[in-house]
Short mmCIF file of C-alpha atoms in Angstrom, two decimals:
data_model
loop_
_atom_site.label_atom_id
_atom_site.label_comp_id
_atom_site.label_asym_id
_atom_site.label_seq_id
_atom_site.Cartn_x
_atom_site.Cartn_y
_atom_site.Cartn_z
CA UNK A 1 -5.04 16.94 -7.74
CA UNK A 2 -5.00 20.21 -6.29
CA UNK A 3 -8.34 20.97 -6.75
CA UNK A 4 -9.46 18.02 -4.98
CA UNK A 5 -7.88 18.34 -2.09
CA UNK A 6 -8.92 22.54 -1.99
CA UNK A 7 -12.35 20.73 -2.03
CA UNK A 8 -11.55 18.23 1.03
CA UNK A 9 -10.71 21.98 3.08
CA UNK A 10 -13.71 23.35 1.76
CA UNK A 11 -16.08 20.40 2.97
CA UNK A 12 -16.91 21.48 6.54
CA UNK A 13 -17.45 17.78 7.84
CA UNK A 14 -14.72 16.89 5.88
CA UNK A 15 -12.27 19.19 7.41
CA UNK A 16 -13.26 18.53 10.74
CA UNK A 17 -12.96 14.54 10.60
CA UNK A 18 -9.25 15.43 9.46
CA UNK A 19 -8.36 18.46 12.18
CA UNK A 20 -9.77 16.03 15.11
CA UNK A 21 -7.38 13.10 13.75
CA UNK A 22 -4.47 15.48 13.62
CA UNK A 23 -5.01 16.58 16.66
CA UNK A 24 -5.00 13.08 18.44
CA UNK A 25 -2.09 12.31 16.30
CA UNK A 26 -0.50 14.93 18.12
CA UNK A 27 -1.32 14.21 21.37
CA UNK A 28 -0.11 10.85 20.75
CA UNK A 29 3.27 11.92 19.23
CA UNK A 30 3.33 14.30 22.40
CA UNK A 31 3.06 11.52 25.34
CA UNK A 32 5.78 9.65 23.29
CA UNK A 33 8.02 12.46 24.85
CA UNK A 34 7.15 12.37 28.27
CA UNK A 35 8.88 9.90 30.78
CA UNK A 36 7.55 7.72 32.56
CA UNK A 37 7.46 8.78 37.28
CA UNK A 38 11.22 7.74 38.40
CA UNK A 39 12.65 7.74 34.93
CA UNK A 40 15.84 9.29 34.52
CA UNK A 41 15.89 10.96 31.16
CA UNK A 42 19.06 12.25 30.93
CA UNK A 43 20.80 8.91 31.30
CA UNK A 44 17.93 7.11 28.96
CA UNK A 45 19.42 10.09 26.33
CA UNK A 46 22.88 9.31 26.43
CA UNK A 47 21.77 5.32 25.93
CA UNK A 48 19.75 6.51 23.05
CA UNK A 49 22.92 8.49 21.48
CA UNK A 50 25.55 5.62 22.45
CA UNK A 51 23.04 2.62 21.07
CA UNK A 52 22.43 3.71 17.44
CA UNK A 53 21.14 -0.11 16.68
CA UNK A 54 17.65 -0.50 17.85
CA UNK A 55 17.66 -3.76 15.71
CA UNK A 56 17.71 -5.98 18.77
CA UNK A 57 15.36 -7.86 21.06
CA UNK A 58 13.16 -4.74 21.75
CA UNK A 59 12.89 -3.68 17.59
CA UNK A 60 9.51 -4.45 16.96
CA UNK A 61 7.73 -2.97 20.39
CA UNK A 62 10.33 0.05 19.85
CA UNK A 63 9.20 0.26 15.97
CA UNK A 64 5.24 0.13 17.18
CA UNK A 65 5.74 2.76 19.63
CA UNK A 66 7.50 5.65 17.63
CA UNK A 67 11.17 4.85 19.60
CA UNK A 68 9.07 5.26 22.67
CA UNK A 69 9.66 2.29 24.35
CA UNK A 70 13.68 2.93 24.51
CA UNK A 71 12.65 6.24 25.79
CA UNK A 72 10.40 5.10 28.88
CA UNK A 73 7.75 6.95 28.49
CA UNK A 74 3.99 6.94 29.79
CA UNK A 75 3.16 5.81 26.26
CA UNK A 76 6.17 3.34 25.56
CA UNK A 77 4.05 -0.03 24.96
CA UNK A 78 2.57 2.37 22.14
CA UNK A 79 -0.17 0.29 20.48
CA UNK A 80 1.18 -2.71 20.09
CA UNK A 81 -0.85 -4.70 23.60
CA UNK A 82 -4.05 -4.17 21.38
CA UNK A 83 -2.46 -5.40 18.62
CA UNK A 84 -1.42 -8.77 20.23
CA UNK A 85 -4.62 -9.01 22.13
CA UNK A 86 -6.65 -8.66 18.64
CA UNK A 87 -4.55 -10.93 16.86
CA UNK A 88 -5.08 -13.35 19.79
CA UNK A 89 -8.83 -12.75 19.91
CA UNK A 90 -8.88 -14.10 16.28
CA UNK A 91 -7.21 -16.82 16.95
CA UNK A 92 -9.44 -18.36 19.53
CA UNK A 93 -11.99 -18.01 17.19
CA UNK A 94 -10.37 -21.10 15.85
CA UNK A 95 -10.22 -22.75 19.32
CA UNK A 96 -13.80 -21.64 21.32
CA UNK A 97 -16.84 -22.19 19.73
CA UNK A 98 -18.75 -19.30 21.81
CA UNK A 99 -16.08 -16.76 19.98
CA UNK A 100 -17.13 -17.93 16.71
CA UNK A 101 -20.62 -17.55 17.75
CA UNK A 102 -20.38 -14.30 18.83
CA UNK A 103 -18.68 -13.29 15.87
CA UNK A 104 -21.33 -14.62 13.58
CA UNK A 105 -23.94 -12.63 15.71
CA UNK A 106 -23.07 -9.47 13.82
CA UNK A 107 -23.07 -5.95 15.54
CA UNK A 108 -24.06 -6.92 19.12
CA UNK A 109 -21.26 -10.21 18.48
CA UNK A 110 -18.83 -7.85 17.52
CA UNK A 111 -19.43 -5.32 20.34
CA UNK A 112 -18.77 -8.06 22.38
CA UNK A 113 -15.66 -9.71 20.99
CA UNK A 114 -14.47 -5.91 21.26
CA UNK A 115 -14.37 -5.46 24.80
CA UNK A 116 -13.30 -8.55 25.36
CA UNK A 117 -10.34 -7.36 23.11
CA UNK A 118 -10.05 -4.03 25.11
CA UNK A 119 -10.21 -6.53 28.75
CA UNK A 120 -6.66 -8.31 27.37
CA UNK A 121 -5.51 -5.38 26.01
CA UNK A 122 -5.46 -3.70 29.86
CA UNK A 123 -4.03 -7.35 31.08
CA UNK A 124 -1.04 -7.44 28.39
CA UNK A 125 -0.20 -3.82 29.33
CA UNK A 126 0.38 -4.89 33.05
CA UNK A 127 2.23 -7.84 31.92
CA UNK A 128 4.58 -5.58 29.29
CA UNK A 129 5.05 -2.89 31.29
CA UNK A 130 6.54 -4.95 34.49
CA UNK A 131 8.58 -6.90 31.67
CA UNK A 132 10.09 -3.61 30.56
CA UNK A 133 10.76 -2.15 33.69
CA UNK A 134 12.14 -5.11 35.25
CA UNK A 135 14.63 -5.48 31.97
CA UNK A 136 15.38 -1.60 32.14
CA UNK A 137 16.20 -1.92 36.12
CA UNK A 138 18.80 -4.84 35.14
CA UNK A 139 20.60 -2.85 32.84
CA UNK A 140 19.94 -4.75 30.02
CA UNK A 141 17.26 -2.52 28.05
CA UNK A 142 20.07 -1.40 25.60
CA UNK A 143 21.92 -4.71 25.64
CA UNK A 144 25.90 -5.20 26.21
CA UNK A 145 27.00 -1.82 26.17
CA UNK A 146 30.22 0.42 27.91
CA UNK A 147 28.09 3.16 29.21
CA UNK A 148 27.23 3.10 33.03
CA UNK A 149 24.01 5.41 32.77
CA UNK A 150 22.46 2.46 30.94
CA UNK A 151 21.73 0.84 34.22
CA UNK A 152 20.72 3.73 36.24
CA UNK A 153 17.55 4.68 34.44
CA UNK A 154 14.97 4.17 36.82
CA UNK A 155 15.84 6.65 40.12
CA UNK A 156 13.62 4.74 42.54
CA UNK A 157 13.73 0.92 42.98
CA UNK A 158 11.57 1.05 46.04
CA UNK A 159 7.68 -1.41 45.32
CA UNK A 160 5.42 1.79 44.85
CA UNK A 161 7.72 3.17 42.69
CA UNK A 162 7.43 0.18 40.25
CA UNK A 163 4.06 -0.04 41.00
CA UNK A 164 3.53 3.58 39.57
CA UNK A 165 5.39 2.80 36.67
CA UNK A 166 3.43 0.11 35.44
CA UNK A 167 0.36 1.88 36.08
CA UNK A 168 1.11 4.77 34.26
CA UNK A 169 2.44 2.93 31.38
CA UNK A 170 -0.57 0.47 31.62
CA UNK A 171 -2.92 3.79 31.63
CA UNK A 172 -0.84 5.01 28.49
CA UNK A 173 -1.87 1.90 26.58
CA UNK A 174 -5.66 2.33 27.42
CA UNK A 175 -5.63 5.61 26.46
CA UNK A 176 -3.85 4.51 22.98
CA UNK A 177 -6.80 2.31 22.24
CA UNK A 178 -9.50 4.99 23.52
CA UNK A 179 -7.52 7.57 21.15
CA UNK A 180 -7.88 4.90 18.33
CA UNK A 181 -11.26 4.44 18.43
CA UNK A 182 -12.45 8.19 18.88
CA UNK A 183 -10.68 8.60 15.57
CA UNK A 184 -12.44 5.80 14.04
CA UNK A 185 -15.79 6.95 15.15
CA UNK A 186 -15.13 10.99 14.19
CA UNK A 187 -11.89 11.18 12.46
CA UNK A 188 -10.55 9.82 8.94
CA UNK A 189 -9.86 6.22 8.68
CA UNK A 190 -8.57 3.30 11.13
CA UNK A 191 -8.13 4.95 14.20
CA UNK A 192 -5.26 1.72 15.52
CA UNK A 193 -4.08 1.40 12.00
CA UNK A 194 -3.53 5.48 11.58
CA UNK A 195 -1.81 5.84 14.86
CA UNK A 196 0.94 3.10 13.75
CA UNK A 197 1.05 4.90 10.76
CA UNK A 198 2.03 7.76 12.93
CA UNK A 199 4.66 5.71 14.99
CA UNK A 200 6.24 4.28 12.10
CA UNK A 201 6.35 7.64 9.63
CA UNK A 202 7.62 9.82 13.11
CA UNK A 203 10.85 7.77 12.69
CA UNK A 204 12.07 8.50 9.08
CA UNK A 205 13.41 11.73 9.14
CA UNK A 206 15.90 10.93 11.87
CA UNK A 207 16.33 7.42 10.64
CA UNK A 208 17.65 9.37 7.37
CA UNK A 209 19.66 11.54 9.02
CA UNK A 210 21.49 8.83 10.41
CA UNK A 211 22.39 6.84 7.08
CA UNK A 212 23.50 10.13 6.33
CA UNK A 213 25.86 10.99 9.27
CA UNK A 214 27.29 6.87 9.55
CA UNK A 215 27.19 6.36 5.91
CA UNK A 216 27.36 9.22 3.16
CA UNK A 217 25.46 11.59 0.74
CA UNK A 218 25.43 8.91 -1.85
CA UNK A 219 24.67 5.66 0.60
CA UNK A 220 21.07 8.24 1.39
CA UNK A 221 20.33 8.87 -2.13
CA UNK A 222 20.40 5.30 -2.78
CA UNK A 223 18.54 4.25 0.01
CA UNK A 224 15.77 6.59 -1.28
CA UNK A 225 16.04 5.31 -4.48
CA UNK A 226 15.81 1.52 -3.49
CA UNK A 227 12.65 2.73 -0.88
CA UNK A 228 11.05 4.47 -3.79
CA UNK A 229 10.90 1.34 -5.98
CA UNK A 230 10.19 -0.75 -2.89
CA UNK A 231 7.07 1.55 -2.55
CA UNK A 232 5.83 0.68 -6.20
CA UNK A 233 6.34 -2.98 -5.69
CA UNK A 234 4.11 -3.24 -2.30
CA UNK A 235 1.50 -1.00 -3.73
CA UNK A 236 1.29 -2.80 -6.91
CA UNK A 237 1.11 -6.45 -4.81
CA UNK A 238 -1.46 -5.20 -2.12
CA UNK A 239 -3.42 -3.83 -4.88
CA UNK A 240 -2.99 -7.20 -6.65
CA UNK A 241 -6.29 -9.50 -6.64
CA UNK A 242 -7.65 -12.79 -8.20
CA UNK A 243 -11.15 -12.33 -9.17
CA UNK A 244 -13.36 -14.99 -9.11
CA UNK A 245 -16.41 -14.94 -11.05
CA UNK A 246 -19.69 -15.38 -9.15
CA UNK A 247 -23.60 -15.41 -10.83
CA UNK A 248 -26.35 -15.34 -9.55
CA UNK A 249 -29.75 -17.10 -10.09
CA UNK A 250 -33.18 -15.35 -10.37
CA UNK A 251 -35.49 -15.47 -8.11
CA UNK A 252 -39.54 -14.49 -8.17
CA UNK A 253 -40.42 -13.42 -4.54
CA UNK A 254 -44.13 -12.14 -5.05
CA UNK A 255 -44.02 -9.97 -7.96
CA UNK A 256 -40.72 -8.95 -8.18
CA UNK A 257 -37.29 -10.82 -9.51
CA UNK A 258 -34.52 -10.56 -7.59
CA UNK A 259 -30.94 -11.91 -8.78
CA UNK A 260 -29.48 -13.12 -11.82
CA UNK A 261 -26.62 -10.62 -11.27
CA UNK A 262 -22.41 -11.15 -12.35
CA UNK A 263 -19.89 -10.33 -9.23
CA UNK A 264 -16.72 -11.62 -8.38
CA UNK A 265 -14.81 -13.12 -4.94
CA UNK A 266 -11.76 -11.09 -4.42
CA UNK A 267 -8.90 -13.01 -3.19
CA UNK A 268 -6.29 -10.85 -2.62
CA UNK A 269 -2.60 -11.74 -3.02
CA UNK A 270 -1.96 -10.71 0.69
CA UNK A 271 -4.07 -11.91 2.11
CA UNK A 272 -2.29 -11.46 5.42
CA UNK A 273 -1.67 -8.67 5.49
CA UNK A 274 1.55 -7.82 8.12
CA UNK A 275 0.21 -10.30 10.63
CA UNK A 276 2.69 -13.15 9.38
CA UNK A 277 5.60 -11.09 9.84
CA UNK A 278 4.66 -9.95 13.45
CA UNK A 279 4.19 -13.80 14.12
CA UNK A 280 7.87 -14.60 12.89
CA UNK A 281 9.50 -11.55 14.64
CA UNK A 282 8.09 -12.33 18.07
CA UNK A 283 8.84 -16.28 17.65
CA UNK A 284 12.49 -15.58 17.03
CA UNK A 285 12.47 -12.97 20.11
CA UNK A 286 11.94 -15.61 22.46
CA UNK A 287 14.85 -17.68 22.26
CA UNK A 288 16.64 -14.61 22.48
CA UNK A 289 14.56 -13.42 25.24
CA UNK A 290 15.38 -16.87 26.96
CA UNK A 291 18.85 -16.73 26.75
CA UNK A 292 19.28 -12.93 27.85
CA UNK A 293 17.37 -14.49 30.73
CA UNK A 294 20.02 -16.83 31.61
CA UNK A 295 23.20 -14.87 31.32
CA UNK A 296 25.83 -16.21 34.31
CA UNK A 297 27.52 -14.32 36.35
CA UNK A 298 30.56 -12.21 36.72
CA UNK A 299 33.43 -14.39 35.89
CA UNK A 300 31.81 -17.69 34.78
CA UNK A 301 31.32 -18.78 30.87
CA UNK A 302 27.76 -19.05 29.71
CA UNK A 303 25.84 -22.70 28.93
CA UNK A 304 26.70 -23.88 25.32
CA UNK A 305 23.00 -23.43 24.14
CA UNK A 306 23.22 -19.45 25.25
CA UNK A 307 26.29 -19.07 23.32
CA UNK A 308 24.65 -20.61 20.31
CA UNK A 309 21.48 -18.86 20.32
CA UNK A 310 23.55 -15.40 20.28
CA UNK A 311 25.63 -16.49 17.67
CA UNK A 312 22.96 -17.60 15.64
CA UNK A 313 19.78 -16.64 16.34
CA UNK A 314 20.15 -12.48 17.95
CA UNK A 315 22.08 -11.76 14.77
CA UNK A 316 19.99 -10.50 11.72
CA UNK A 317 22.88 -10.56 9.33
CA UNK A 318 23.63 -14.28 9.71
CA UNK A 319 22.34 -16.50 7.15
CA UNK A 320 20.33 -19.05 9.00
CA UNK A 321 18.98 -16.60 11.21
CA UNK A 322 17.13 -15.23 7.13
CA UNK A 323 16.71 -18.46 6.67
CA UNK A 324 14.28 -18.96 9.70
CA UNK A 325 13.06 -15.87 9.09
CA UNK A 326 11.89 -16.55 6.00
CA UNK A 327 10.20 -19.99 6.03
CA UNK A 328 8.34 -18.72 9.52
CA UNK A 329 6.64 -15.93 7.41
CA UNK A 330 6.18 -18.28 4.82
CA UNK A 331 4.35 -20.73 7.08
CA UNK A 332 2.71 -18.36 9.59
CA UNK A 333 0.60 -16.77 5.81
CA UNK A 334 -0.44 -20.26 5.16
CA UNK A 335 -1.69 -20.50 8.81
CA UNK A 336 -3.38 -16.86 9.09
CA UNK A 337 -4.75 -17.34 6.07
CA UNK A 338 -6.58 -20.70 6.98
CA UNK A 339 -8.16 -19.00 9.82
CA UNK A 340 -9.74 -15.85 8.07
CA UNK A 341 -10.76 -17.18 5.03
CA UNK A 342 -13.09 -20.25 5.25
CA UNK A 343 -14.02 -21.51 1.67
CA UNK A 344 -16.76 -23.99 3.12
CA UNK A 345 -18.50 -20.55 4.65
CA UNK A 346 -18.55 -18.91 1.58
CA UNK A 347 -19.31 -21.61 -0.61
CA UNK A 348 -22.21 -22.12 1.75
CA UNK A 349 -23.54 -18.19 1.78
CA UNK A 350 -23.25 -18.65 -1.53
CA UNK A 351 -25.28 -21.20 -2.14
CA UNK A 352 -28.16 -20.14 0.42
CA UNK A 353 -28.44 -17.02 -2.28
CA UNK A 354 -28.48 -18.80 -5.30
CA UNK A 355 -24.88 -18.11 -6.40
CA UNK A 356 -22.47 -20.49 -7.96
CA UNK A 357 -19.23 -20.33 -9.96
CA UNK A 358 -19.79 -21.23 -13.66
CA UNK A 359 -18.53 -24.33 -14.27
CA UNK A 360 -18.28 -25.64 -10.65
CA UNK A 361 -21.46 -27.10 -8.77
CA UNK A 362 -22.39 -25.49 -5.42
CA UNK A 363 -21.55 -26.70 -2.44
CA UNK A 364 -18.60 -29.05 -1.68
CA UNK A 365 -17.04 -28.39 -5.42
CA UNK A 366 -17.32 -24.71 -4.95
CA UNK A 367 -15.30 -25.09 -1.45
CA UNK A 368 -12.79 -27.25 -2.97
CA UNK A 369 -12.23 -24.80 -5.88
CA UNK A 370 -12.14 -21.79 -3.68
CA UNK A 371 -9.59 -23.41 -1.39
CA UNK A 372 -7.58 -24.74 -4.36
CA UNK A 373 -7.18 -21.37 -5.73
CA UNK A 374 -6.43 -19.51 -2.66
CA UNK A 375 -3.60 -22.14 -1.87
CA UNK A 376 -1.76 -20.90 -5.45
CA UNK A 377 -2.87 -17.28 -4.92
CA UNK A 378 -1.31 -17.59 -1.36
CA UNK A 379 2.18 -18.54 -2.09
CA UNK A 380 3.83 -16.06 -3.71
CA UNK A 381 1.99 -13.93 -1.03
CA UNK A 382 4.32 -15.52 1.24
CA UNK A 383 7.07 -15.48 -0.50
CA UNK A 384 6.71 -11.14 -1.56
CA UNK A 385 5.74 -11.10 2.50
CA UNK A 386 9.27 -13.06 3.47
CA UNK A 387 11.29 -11.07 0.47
CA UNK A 388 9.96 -7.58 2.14
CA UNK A 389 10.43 -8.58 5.14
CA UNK A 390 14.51 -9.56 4.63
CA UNK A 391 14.77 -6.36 2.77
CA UNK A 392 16.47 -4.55 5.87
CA UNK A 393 18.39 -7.77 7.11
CA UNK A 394 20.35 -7.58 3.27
CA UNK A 395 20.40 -3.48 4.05
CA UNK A 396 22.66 -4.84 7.30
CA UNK A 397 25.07 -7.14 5.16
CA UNK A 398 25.45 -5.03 2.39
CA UNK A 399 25.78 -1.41 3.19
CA UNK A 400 25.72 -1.70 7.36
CA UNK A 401 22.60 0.09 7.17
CA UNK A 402 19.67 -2.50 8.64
CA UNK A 403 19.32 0.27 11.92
CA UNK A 404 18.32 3.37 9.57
CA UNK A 405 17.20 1.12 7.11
CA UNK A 406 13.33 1.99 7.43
CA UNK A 407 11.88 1.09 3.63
CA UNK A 408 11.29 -2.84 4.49
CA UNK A 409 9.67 -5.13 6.70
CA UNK A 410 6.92 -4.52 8.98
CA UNK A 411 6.94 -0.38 8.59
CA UNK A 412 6.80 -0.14 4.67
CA UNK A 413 3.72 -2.94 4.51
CA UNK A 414 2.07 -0.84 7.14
CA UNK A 415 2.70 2.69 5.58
CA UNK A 416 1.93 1.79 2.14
CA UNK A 417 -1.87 -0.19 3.81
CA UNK A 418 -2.62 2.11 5.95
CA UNK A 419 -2.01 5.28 3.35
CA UNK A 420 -4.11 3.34 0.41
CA UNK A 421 -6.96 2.99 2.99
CA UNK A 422 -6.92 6.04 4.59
CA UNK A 423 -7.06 7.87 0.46
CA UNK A 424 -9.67 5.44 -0.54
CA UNK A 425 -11.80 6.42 2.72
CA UNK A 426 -11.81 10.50 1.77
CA UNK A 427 -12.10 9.88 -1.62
CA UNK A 428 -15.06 7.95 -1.01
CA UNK A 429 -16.40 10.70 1.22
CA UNK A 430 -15.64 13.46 -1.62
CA UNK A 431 -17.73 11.25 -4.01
CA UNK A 432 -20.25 11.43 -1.68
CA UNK A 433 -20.14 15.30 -1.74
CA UNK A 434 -19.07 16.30 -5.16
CA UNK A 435 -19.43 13.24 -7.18
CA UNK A 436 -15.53 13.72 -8.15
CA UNK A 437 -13.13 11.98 -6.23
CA UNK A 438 -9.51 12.15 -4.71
CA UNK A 439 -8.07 9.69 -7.01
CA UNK A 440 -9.32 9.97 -10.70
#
């Protein structure tokens, strides 16, 4: 092990790719740290310290953004407007024909459907950012809360003030994505998917620390112990695949024969990947969003349907509020699933090559198989995708820990994909070099 990665410093390209990704790793964790024009950071600290739960509305944003987002800073939205305008990108796939054409146009498609991507991206930022400040100049950023500084962050209320705000934090998002893609093209790896990495990882030490101030010595070692094991589960599931065998008939084209070659399909457990669990989370935000919307005024009692979506639906620990959870990931893999993989596609690629399944006829009975076994393969997808994903909400009932609580959900799925990928890409690369890899 140590040899091999001697040999990744010793590789000159090598060591570059992974000094230039460092290095916009920490420029990124840098502008995390710097506020936003008309901020006032020494009131958005002492929110910070008093408001220990970051489990609320703004979790998933805050999560995305390396605790940015609480903070205010030029680079609060973090990644996650690219995220939600790729996801949505995909989805009209589904819903306009000329982004299904495009996408089947290969490399100048795809060039295309990127900038389109990058065009939302810019759009959602403006739309975020005026969101956030406008919540932040209510007051309401850290939710119900004793401390007066929590609605005096922002020192200027005046139009170009906000107006520089949301440019700046717009300007923080597109240079987020341009950061991602550099290190795509000359670093190590997914340049979006390595910068959440980044967001996500930046947060454990202190989320640690905090189990161990609140809780005790013990209550940490646990946690670390239950994390640990959580870690060999999601590797061993994402790693999980159902292999479906494919041959391949020969072929004479002029003198040579081409064909008559074994593979397999891989259909992976998880399919989904962490997409399914972003779905959920933001569809449960918005009734919450709604109601903190519609809070009355000084004096008065709020509407019966507010007081029932905070009792019910803003709490994490309460049992239907799981329940929800749960069956929305469950149905939101079925969904994502449906959209990415197409059996009748590959049953027809396959058949314009001269493949087939042994035992199954091409065409129509190859599509029906395929889609037969990636309805059984997908299920207990969904169901390890909704059990991860209540890991931290069971943290909150049973040890009051869901706030520190950072081995479940969203952050472990993404730390444990993004760290396989980002081994199997310089181990590949060391193969290429040495013929010995990383991972033996």
């Amino acid at each position: 092990m140590f040899s091999a990665v001697a040999r990744i410093f010793r590789t000159p390209d090598l060591r570059r790719k992974i000094a230039f990704t460092l290095g916009v790793i920490a420029l990124f964790r840098l502008g995390s740290f710097i506020p936003a024009p008309f901020v006032d950071f020494g009131n958005v600290q002492t929110c910070l310290n008093a408001n220990q739960d970051t489990s609320g509305l703004y979790s998933l944003v805050n999560l995305f953004s390396g605790g940015a987002l609480l903070k205010l800073s030029i680079f609060a939205l973090g990644i996650m407007p690219y995220i939600t305008a790729s996801i949505i990108v995909q989805l009209l796939r589904v819903v306009i024909p000329r982004f299904e054409t495009l996408y089947k146009e290969g490399q100048a498609g795809q060039a295309k459907l990127t900038q389109y991507t990058r065009y939302l991206t810019i759009a959602l930022g403006v739309l975020q950012s005026t969101t956030l400040i406008t919540v932040a100049r209510s007051g309401a950023l850290f939710g119900t809360t004793a401390v007066s500084q929590c609605t005096q962050l922002i020192t200027d209320d005046s139009w170009y003030a906000i107006m520089l705000m949301v440019i700046t934090m717009t300007a923080g998002t597109g240079l987020i994505m341009w950061m991602g893609e550099l290190v795509t093209e000359r670093g190590i790896g997914n340049g979006m998917s390595l910068l959440i990495f980044t967001s996500i990882a930046a947060q454990f030490p202190s989320s640690l620390w905090a189990i161990a101030q609140s809780q005790s010595i013990e209550t940490l070692l646990i946690v670390i112990a239950i994390g640990l094991l959580i870690v060999m589960a999601v590797v061993f599931v994402e790693q999980s695949q159902r292999r479906i065998p494919v041959q391949y008939a020969k072929r004479m084209v002029g003198r040579r024969t081409y064909g008559g070659n074994n593979t397999y399909i891989p259909i992976k457990v998880n399919m989904a990947g962490v997409v399914p669990v972003i779905f959920a989370s933001s569809l449960l935000y918005l009734p919450a969003l709604i109601a903190q919307f519609n809070q009355p005024a000084a004096g008065k009692a709020p509407a019966p349907w507010v007081t029932w979506i905070t009792n019910y639906l803003t709490k994490g620990d309460h049992p239907l509020y799981m329940l929800l959870y749960f069956l929305l990931i469950v149905g939101f893999t079925y969904f994502y699933v449906a959209i990415t993989f197409n059996p009748e596609e590959v049953a027809d690629n396959m058949k314009k090559y001269g493949g087939f399944i042994p035992g199954i006829r091409a065409g129509r009975p190859t599509a029906e198989y395929l889609d037969y076994v990636l309805t059984r393969v997908t299920l207990p997808g969904s169901i390890y995708l909704g059990l991860v994903a209540l890991i931290p909400l069971v943290a909150f009932a049973i040890i009051g820990a869901s706030q520190n609580f950072m081995f479940g959900g969203t952050s472990i799925l993404i730390i444990v994909g993004v760290g396989l990928e980002t081994v199997k890409q310089i181990d590949s690369q060391l193969q290429q070099r040495h013929y010995e890899g990383l991972l033996r």
